[in-house]
PDB file of C-alpha atoms in Angstrom:
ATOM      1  CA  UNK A   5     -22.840  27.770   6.784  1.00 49.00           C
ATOM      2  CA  UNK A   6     -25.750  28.302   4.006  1.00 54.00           C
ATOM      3  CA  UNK A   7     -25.049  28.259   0.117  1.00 54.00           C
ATOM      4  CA  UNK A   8     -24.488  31.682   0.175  1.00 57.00           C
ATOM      5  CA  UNK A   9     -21.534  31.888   2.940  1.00 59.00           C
ATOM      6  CA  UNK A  10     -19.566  28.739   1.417  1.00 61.00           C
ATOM      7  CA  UNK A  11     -16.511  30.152  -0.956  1.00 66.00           C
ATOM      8  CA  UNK A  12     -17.243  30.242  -4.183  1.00 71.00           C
ATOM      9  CA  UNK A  13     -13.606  28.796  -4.890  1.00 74.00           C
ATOM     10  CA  UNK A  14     -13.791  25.521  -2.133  1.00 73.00           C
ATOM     11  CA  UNK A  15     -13.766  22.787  -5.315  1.00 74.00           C
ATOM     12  CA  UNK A  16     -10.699  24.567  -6.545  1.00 74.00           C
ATOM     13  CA  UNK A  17      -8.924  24.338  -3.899  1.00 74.00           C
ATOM     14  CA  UNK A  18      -9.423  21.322  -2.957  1.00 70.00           C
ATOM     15  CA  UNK A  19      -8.634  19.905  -6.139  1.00 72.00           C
ATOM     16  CA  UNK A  20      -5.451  21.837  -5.947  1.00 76.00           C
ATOM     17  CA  UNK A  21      -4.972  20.259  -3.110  1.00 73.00           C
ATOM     18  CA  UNK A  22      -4.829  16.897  -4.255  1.00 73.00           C
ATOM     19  CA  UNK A  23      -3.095  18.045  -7.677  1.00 82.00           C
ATOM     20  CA  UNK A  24      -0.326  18.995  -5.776  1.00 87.00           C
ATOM     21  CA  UNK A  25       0.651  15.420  -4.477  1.00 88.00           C
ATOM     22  CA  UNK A  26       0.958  14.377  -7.970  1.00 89.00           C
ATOM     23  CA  UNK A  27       3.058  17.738  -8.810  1.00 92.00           C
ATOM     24  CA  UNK A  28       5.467  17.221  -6.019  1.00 92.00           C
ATOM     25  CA  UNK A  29       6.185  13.647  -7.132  1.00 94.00           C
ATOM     26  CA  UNK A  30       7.118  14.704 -10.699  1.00 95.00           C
ATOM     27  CA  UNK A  31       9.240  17.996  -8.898  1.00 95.00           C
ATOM     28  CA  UNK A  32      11.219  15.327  -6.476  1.00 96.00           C
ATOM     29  CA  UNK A  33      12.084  13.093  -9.268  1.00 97.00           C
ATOM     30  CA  UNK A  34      12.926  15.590 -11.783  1.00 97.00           C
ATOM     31  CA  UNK A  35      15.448  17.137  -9.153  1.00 97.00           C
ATOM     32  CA  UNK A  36      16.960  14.034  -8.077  1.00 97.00           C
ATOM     33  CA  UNK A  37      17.617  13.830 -11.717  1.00 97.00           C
ATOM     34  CA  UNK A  38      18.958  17.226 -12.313  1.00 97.00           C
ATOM     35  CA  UNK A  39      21.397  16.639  -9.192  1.00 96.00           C
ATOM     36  CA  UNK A  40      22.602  13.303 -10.078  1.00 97.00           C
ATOM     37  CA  UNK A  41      23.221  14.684 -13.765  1.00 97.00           C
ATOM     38  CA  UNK A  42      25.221  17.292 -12.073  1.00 96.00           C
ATOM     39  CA  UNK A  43      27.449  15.368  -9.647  1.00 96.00           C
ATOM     40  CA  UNK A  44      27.484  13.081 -12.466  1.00 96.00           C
ATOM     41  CA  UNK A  45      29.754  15.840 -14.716  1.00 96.00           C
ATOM     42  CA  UNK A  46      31.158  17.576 -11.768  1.00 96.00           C
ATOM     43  CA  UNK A  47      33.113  14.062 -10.727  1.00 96.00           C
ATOM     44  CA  UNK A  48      32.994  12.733 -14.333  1.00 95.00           C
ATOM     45  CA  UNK A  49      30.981   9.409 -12.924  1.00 93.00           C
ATOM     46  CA  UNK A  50      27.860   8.296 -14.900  1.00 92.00           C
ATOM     47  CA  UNK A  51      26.720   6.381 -11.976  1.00 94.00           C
ATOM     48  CA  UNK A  52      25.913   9.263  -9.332  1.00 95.00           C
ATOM     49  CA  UNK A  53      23.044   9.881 -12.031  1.00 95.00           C
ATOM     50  CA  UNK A  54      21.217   6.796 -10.267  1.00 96.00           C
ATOM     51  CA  UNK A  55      22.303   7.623  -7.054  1.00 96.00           C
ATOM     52  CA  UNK A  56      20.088  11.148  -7.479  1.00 96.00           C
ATOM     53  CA  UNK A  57      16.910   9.040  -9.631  1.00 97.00           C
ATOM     54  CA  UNK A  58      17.129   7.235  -6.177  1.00 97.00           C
ATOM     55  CA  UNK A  59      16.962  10.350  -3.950  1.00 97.00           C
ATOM     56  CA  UNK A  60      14.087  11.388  -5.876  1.00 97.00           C
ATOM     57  CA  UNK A  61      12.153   8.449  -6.176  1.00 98.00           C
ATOM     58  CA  UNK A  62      12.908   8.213  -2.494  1.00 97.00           C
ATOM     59  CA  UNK A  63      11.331  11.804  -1.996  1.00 96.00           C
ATOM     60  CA  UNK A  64       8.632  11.061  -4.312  1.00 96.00           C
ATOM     61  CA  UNK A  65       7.613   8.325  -1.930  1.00 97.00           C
ATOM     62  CA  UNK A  66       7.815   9.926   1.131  1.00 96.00           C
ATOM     63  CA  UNK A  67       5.921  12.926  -0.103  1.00 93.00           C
ATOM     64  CA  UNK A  68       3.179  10.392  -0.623  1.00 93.00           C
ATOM     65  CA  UNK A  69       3.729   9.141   2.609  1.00 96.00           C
ATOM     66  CA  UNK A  70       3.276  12.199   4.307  1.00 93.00           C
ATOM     67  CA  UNK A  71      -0.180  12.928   1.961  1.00 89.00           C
ATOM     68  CA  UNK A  72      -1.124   9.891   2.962  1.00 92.00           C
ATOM     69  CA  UNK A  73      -0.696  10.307   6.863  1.00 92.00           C
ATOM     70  CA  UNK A  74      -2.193  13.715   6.259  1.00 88.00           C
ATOM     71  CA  UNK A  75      -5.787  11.901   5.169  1.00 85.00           C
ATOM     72  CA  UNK A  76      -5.564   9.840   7.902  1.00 88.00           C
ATOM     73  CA  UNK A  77      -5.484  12.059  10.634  1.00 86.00           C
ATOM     74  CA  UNK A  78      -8.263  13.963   8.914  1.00 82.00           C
ATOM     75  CA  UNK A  79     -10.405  10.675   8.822  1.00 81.00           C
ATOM     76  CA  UNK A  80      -9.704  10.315  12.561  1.00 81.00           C
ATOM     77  CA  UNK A  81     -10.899  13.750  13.336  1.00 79.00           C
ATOM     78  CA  UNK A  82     -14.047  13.060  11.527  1.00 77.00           C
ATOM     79  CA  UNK A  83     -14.606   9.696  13.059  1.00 76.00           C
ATOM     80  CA  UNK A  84     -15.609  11.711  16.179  1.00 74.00           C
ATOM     81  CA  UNK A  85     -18.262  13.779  14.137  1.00 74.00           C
ATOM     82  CA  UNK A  86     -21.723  13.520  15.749  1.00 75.00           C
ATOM     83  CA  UNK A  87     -23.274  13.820  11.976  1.00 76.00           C
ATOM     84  CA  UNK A  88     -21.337  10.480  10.848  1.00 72.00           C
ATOM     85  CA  UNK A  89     -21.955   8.164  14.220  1.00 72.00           C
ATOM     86  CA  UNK A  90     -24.930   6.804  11.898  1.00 72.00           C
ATOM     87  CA  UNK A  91     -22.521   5.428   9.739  1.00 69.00           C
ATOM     88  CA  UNK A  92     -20.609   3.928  12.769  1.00 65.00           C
ATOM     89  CA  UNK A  93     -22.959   2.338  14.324  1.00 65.00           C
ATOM     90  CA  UNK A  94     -23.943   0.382  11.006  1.00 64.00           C
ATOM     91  CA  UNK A  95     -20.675  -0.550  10.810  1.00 61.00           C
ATOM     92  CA  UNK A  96     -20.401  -2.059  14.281  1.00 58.00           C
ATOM     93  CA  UNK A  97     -23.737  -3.383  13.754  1.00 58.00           C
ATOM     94  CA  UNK A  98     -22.801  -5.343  10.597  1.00 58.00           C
ATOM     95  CA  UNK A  99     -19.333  -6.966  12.131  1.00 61.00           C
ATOM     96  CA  UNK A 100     -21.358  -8.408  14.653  1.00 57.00           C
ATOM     97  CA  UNK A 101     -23.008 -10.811  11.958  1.00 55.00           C
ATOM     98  CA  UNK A 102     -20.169 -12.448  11.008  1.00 52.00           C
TER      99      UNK A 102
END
């Protein structure tokens, strides 16, 4: 694809991209929050707030989780790519020497 094809927004969204996994952390937490505040005054039991920090700290991490299996299976496509065997083969080439 020359200069002229690429999209003249590709940085942008890939930096969205990557802004998003820091977004969704802050979203998960702040809802766990909001819905441990509310069972918290619906039952009248200030520790159900904790219970929901925990729910979203636990979403927070598996949103990061899932980010991170997402760049992994991208790397694995790419390891395949006849324009980085180069790189490879350097690699190989340089495990052998120790």
């Amino acid at each position: 694809m020359s200069e002229k094809e690429k999209p003249k927004y590709g940085k942008l969204i890939e930096g969205a991209e990557q802004l998003s996994l820091g977004i969704s952390i802050v979203v998960a937490i702040l809802i766990g929050i909001g819905l441990g505040m509310l069972m918290s005054d619906w039952f009248n039991t200030p520790w159900l707030l904790w219970v929901g920090v925990s729910w979203g700290v636990g979403g927070a991490i598996l949103n990061v989780y899932k980010a991170y299996k997402k760049n992994v299976a991208s790397l694995d496509e790419l390891k395949d790519d006849v324009r980085y065997k180069k790189y490879q083969q350097q690699k190989d080439d340089d495990e052998d020497d120790k």
